């Protein structure tokens, strides 16, 4: 069994050695060896693999093409606090998984008010999701895409904020009154 594990590990290393990374430019094209500048924007991975196979078949017999997207990320605003950049390792990462990878919903966050903002041809589309309902949990299974923004609304906690701000002053006042009552009979 251990030999199989070593073989699988060696195959993974060999695949990484044979893989090359290419940059997709802002204009939606990639410059590939032998093929030159080709348009890639708007195509699914399968469509692009098929296109590259057809183009490479002119120079190679039965070419094999496997595309893997890297540097895909989503920005999550998990309630009050710092935003988290979540790098997508899997192309089928759900909204719920992404929020979990960002550390979950903060104490001030509202699970019933989550917005997913996605870039589209007409600007940004906004999807409103309520994780406090069964329907909302089903919607949370939606697959996130690179460059999505996930915003969790937060509920301000005025009472706890007020107590946090006032506590040091109350402590100082009670200490002064106690000292006064002890020293001056």
PDB file of C-alpha atoms in Angstrom:
ATOM      1  CA  UNK A   1       0.000   0.000   0.000  1.00  0.00           C
ATOM      2  CA  UNK A   2       2.885   2.326   0.785  1.00  0.00           C
ATOM      3  CA  UNK A   3       4.425   1.757  -2.643  1.00  0.00           C
ATOM      4  CA  UNK A   4       1.214   3.030  -4.269  1.00  0.00           C
ATOM      5  CA  UNK A   5       1.388   6.159  -2.131  1.00  0.00           C
ATOM      6  CA  UNK A   6       4.973   6.768  -3.238  1.00  0.00           C
ATOM      7  CA  UNK A   7       4.027   6.217  -6.872  1.00  0.00           C
ATOM      8  CA  UNK A   8       1.097   8.634  -6.588  1.00  0.00           C
ATOM      9  CA  UNK A   9       3.356  11.202  -4.933  1.00  0.00           C
ATOM     10  CA  UNK A  10       5.950  10.793  -7.690  1.00  0.00           C
ATOM     11  CA  UNK A  11       3.245  11.182 -10.355  1.00  0.00           C
ATOM     12  CA  UNK A  12       2.098  14.404  -8.662  1.00  0.00           C
ATOM     13  CA  UNK A  13       5.663  15.736  -8.639  1.00  0.00           C
ATOM     14  CA  UNK A  14       6.102  14.776 -12.301  1.00  0.00           C
ATOM     15  CA  UNK A  15       2.837  16.505 -13.237  1.00  0.00           C
ATOM     16  CA  UNK A  16       3.914  19.667 -11.421  1.00  0.00           C
ATOM     17  CA  UNK A  17       7.231  19.546 -13.263  1.00  0.00           C
ATOM     18  CA  UNK A  18       5.449  19.322 -16.607  1.00  0.00           C
ATOM     19  CA  UNK A  19       2.896  22.027 -15.849  1.00  0.00           C
ATOM     20  CA  UNK A  20       3.424  25.577 -16.971  1.00  0.00           C
ATOM     21  CA  UNK A  21       1.673  28.701 -15.808  1.00  0.00           C
ATOM     22  CA  UNK A  22       0.435  31.307 -18.260  1.00  0.00           C
ATOM     23  CA  UNK A  23      -0.924  34.731 -17.470  1.00  0.00           C
ATOM     24  CA  UNK A  24      -4.301  35.812 -18.768  1.00  0.00           C
ATOM     25  CA  UNK A  25      -4.030  39.469 -19.643  1.00  0.00           C
ATOM     26  CA  UNK A  26      -6.551  42.191 -18.896  1.00  0.00           C
ATOM     27  CA  UNK A  27      -7.761  42.064 -22.500  1.00  0.00           C
ATOM     28  CA  UNK A  28      -8.788  38.392 -22.023  1.00  0.00           C
ATOM     29  CA  UNK A  29      -5.977  36.846 -24.061  1.00  0.00           C
ATOM     30  CA  UNK A  30      -3.047  34.576 -23.253  1.00  0.00           C
ATOM     31  CA  UNK A  31       0.240  34.294 -25.119  1.00  0.00           C
ATOM     32  CA  UNK A  32       1.023  30.592 -25.542  1.00  0.00           C
ATOM     33  CA  UNK A  33       4.059  28.964 -27.162  1.00  0.00           C
ATOM     34  CA  UNK A  34       3.434  27.746 -30.733  1.00  0.00           C
ATOM     35  CA  UNK A  35      -0.042  29.262 -30.693  1.00  0.00           C
ATOM     36  CA  UNK A  36       0.706  32.904 -30.006  1.00  0.00           C
ATOM     37  CA  UNK A  37      -1.926  35.224 -28.636  1.00  0.00           C
ATOM     38  CA  UNK A  38      -5.301  33.505 -28.268  1.00  0.00           C
ATOM     39  CA  UNK A  39      -8.590  34.736 -26.749  1.00  0.00           C
ATOM     40  CA  UNK A  40      -9.546  32.917 -23.543  1.00  0.00           C
ATOM     41  CA  UNK A  41     -12.055  35.254 -21.866  1.00  0.00           C
ATOM     42  CA  UNK A  42     -15.630  34.043 -21.635  1.00  0.00           C
ATOM     43  CA  UNK A  43     -14.767  30.362 -22.158  1.00  0.00           C
ATOM     44  CA  UNK A  44     -15.251  27.591 -19.661  1.00  0.00           C
ATOM     45  CA  UNK A  45     -12.276  25.410 -18.803  1.00  0.00           C
ATOM     46  CA  UNK A  46     -13.665  22.580 -20.937  1.00  0.00           C
ATOM     47  CA  UNK A  47     -14.264  24.888 -23.928  1.00  0.00           C
ATOM     48  CA  UNK A  48     -10.734  26.253 -23.647  1.00  0.00           C
ATOM     49  CA  UNK A  49      -9.211  22.773 -23.351  1.00  0.00           C
ATOM     50  CA  UNK A  50     -11.102  21.687 -26.480  1.00  0.00           C
ATOM     51  CA  UNK A  51     -10.004  24.821 -28.362  1.00  0.00           C
ATOM     52  CA  UNK A  52      -6.360  24.264 -27.408  1.00  0.00           C
ATOM     53  CA  UNK A  53      -6.527  20.584 -28.412  1.00  0.00           C
ATOM     54  CA  UNK A  54      -7.796  21.569 -31.858  1.00  0.00           C
ATOM     55  CA  UNK A  55      -5.098  24.220 -32.268  1.00  0.00           C
ATOM     56  CA  UNK A  56      -2.306  21.914 -31.017  1.00  0.00           C
ATOM     57  CA  UNK A  57      -3.498  19.010 -33.212  1.00  0.00           C
ATOM     58  CA  UNK A  58      -1.929  20.841 -36.164  1.00  0.00           C
ATOM     59  CA  UNK A  59       1.531  20.186 -34.686  1.00  0.00           C
ATOM     60  CA  UNK A  60       0.997  17.200 -32.367  1.00  0.00           C
ATOM     61  CA  UNK A  61      -0.739  13.846 -32.632  1.00  0.00           C
ATOM     62  CA  UNK A  62      -3.596  13.533 -30.152  1.00  0.00           C
ATOM     63  CA  UNK A  63      -2.494  16.338 -27.773  1.00  0.00           C
ATOM     64  CA  UNK A  64      -3.462  16.279 -24.103  1.00  0.00           C
ATOM     65  CA  UNK A  65      -4.436  19.582 -22.485  1.00  0.00           C
ATOM     66  CA  UNK A  66      -5.353  20.068 -18.847  1.00  0.00           C
ATOM     67  CA  UNK A  67      -6.136  23.539 -17.545  1.00  0.00           C
ATOM     68  CA  UNK A  68      -6.071  24.434 -13.879  1.00  0.00           C
ATOM     69  CA  UNK A  69      -6.873  27.935 -12.731  1.00  0.00           C
ATOM     70  CA  UNK A  70      -4.620  29.408 -10.072  1.00  0.00           C
ATOM     71  CA  UNK A  71      -4.741  32.640  -8.117  1.00  0.00           C
ATOM     72  CA  UNK A  72      -8.507  32.601  -7.751  1.00  0.00           C
ATOM     73  CA  UNK A  73      -9.645  34.552  -4.743  1.00  0.00           C
ATOM     74  CA  UNK A  74     -12.725  35.874  -3.024  1.00  0.00           C
ATOM     75  CA  UNK A  75     -12.871  38.752  -0.568  1.00  0.00           C
ATOM     76  CA  UNK A  76     -15.017  38.194   2.511  1.00  0.00           C
ATOM     77  CA  UNK A  77     -16.170  40.978   4.840  1.00  0.00           C
ATOM     78  CA  UNK A  78     -17.304  38.758   7.768  1.00  0.00           C
ATOM     79  CA  UNK A  79     -19.118  41.395   9.795  1.00  0.00           C
ATOM     80  CA  UNK A  80     -17.332  44.050  11.761  1.00  0.00           C
ATOM     81  CA  UNK A  81     -13.553  43.807  11.407  1.00  0.00           C
ATOM     82  CA  UNK A  82     -10.950  43.160   8.776  1.00  0.00           C
ATOM     83  CA  UNK A  83     -11.730  41.686   5.391  1.00  0.00           C
ATOM     84  CA  UNK A  84     -10.340  38.243   4.604  1.00  0.00           C
ATOM     85  CA  UNK A  85      -8.921  37.208   1.251  1.00  0.00           C
ATOM     86  CA  UNK A  86      -9.804  33.569   0.642  1.00  0.00           C
ATOM     87  CA  UNK A  87      -7.828  31.716  -2.026  1.00  0.00           C
ATOM     88  CA  UNK A  88      -9.957  29.122  -3.775  1.00  0.00           C
ATOM     89  CA  UNK A  89      -8.153  25.790  -3.990  1.00  0.00           C
ATOM     90  CA  UNK A  90     -11.176  24.062  -5.483  1.00  0.00           C
ATOM     91  CA  UNK A  91     -13.315  25.339  -8.353  1.00  0.00           C
ATOM     92  CA  UNK A  92     -16.461  24.039  -6.619  1.00  0.00           C
ATOM     93  CA  UNK A  93     -16.184  25.975  -3.361  1.00  0.00           C
ATOM     94  CA  UNK A  94     -19.562  26.949  -1.933  1.00  0.00           C
ATOM     95  CA  UNK A  95     -20.489  30.237  -0.288  1.00  0.00           C
ATOM     96  CA  UNK A  96     -20.770  28.535   3.101  1.00  0.00           C
ATOM     97  CA  UNK A  97     -17.316  26.946   2.750  1.00  0.00           C
ATOM     98  CA  UNK A  98     -15.833  30.307   1.781  1.00  0.00           C
ATOM     99  CA  UNK A  99     -17.310  32.019   4.836  1.00  0.00           C
ATOM    100  CA  UNK A 100     -15.952  29.198   7.009  1.00  0.00           C
ATOM    101  CA  UNK A 101     -12.472  29.557   5.454  1.00  0.00           C
ATOM    102  CA  UNK A 102     -12.599  33.272   6.309  1.00  0.00           C
ATOM    103  CA  UNK A 103     -13.113  32.414   9.973  1.00  0.00           C
ATOM    104  CA  UNK A 104     -16.891  32.292  10.024  1.00  0.00           C
ATOM    105  CA  UNK A 105     -19.353  35.043  10.827  1.00  0.00           C
ATOM    106  CA  UNK A 106     -18.112  37.362  13.572  1.00  0.00           C
ATOM    107  CA  UNK A 107     -20.089  38.017  16.758  1.00  0.00           C
ATOM    108  CA  UNK A 108     -21.406  41.259  15.319  1.00  0.00           C
ATOM    109  CA  UNK A 109     -22.256  39.620  11.979  1.00  0.00           C
ATOM    110  CA  UNK A 110     -25.816  38.943  10.902  1.00  0.00           C
ATOM    111  CA  UNK A 111     -26.291  35.512   9.372  1.00  0.00           C
ATOM    112  CA  UNK A 112     -29.673  36.629   8.067  1.00  0.00           C
ATOM    113  CA  UNK A 113     -28.156  39.402   5.940  1.00  0.00           C
ATOM    114  CA  UNK A 114     -25.368  38.262   3.623  1.00  0.00           C
ATOM    115  CA  UNK A 115     -24.690  39.763   0.214  1.00  0.00           C
ATOM    116  CA  UNK A 116     -22.673  38.140  -2.543  1.00  0.00           C
ATOM    117  CA  UNK A 117     -21.534  40.640  -5.174  1.00  0.00           C
ATOM    118  CA  UNK A 118     -20.497  39.202  -8.513  1.00  0.00           C
ATOM    119  CA  UNK A 119     -19.110  40.984 -11.547  1.00  0.00           C
ATOM    120  CA  UNK A 120     -21.249  40.639 -14.650  1.00  0.00           C
ATOM    121  CA  UNK A 121     -21.507  42.284 -18.044  1.00  0.00           C
ATOM    122  CA  UNK A 122     -23.897  44.882 -16.612  1.00  0.00           C
ATOM    123  CA  UNK A 123     -21.800  45.782 -13.557  1.00  0.00           C
ATOM    124  CA  UNK A 124     -22.115  43.892 -10.285  1.00  0.00           C
ATOM    125  CA  UNK A 125     -25.017  41.601  -9.461  1.00  0.00           C
ATOM    126  CA  UNK A 126     -25.987  41.359  -5.803  1.00  0.00           C
ATOM    127  CA  UNK A 127     -27.413  38.151  -4.326  1.00  0.00           C
ATOM    128  CA  UNK A 128     -29.008  38.439  -0.881  1.00  0.00           C
ATOM    129  CA  UNK A 129     -28.778  35.321   1.276  1.00  0.00           C
ATOM    130  CA  UNK A 130     -30.396  34.601   4.646  1.00  0.00           C
ATOM    131  CA  UNK A 131     -28.561  31.781   6.440  1.00  0.00           C
ATOM    132  CA  UNK A 132     -31.137  31.709   9.239  1.00  0.00           C
ATOM    133  CA  UNK A 133     -33.632  29.839   7.038  1.00  0.00           C
ATOM    134  CA  UNK A 134     -33.592  26.466   5.303  1.00  0.00           C
ATOM    135  CA  UNK A 135     -34.043  28.178   1.926  1.00  0.00           C
ATOM    136  CA  UNK A 136     -31.069  30.416   2.716  1.00  0.00           C
ATOM    137  CA  UNK A 137     -28.914  27.418   3.591  1.00  0.00           C
ATOM    138  CA  UNK A 138     -29.751  25.921   0.196  1.00  0.00           C
ATOM    139  CA  UNK A 139     -28.742  29.212  -1.448  1.00  0.00           C
ATOM    140  CA  UNK A 140     -25.465  29.101   0.512  1.00  0.00           C
ATOM    141  CA  UNK A 141     -24.536  26.032  -1.537  1.00  0.00           C
ATOM    142  CA  UNK A 142     -24.025  28.313  -4.564  1.00  0.00           C
ATOM    143  CA  UNK A 143     -20.528  28.118  -6.012  1.00  0.00           C
ATOM    144  CA  UNK A 144     -18.420  31.229  -5.538  1.00  0.00           C
ATOM    145  CA  UNK A 145     -16.364  32.576  -8.408  1.00  0.00           C
ATOM    146  CA  UNK A 146     -13.068  34.357  -8.500  1.00  0.00           C
ATOM    147  CA  UNK A 147     -13.368  38.069  -7.643  1.00  0.00           C
ATOM    148  CA  UNK A 148     -16.681  37.669  -5.806  1.00  0.00           C
ATOM    149  CA  UNK A 149     -17.217  39.875  -2.758  1.00  0.00           C
ATOM    150  CA  UNK A 150     -19.067  38.427   0.207  1.00  0.00           C
ATOM    151  CA  UNK A 151     -20.377  40.983   2.678  1.00  0.00           C
ATOM    152  CA  UNK A 152     -21.909  40.000   6.007  1.00  0.00           C
ATOM    153  CA  UNK A 153     -23.939  42.855   7.505  1.00  0.00           C
ATOM    154  CA  UNK A 154     -23.202  43.622  11.112  1.00  0.00           C
ATOM    155  CA  UNK A 155     -25.438  44.655  13.940  1.00  0.00           C
ATOM    156  CA  UNK A 156     -24.004  47.361  16.139  1.00  0.00           C
ATOM    157  CA  UNK A 157     -23.956  46.437  19.804  1.00  0.00           C
ATOM    158  CA  UNK A 158     -24.467  49.780  21.473  1.00  0.00           C
ATOM    159  CA  UNK A 159     -24.843  48.448  25.032  1.00  0.00           C
ATOM    160  CA  UNK A 160     -21.658  46.373  25.007  1.00  0.00           C
ATOM    161  CA  UNK A 161     -19.742  49.191  23.278  1.00  0.00           C
ATOM    162  CA  UNK A 162     -20.979  51.669  25.879  1.00  0.00           C
ATOM    163  CA  UNK A 163     -20.017  49.379  28.771  1.00  0.00           C
ATOM    164  CA  UNK A 164     -16.583  48.777  27.255  1.00  0.00           C
ATOM    165  CA  UNK A 165     -15.997  52.517  27.027  1.00  0.00           C
ATOM    166  CA  UNK A 166     -17.410  53.399  30.480  1.00  0.00           C
ATOM    167  CA  UNK A 167     -15.914  50.530  32.547  1.00  0.00           C
ATOM    168  CA  UNK A 168     -12.425  52.070  33.012  1.00  0.00           C
ATOM    169  CA  UNK A 169     -13.960  55.369  34.152  1.00  0.00           C
ATOM    170  CA  UNK A 170     -16.344  53.645  36.571  1.00  0.00           C
ATOM    171  CA  UNK A 171     -13.459  51.636  37.954  1.00  0.00           C
ATOM    172  CA  UNK A 172     -11.449  54.816  38.505  1.00  0.00           C
ATOM    173  CA  UNK A 173     -14.414  56.559  40.144  1.00  0.00           C
ATOM    174  CA  UNK A 174     -15.172  53.663  42.520  1.00  0.00           C
ATOM    175  CA  UNK A 175     -11.489  53.375  43.452  1.00  0.00           C
ATOM    176  CA  UNK A 176     -11.352  57.104  44.221  1.00  0.00           C
ATOM    177  CA  UNK A 177     -14.544  56.946  46.316  1.00  0.00           C
ATOM    178  CA  UNK A 178     -13.274  53.907  48.208  1.00  0.00           C
ATOM    179  CA  UNK A 179      -9.948  55.595  48.893  1.00  0.00           C
ATOM    180  CA  UNK A 180     -11.761  58.748  50.023  1.00  0.00           C
ATOM    181  CA  UNK A 181     -14.053  56.802  52.376  1.00  0.00           C
ATOM    182  CA  UNK A 182     -11.104  54.946  53.937  1.00  0.00           C
ATOM    183  CA  UNK A 183      -8.863  57.989  54.397  1.00  0.00           C
ATOM    184  CA  UNK A 184     -11.469  60.517  55.498  1.00  0.00           C
ATOM    185  CA  UNK A 185     -13.724  59.203  58.265  1.00  0.00           C
TER     186      UNK A 185
END
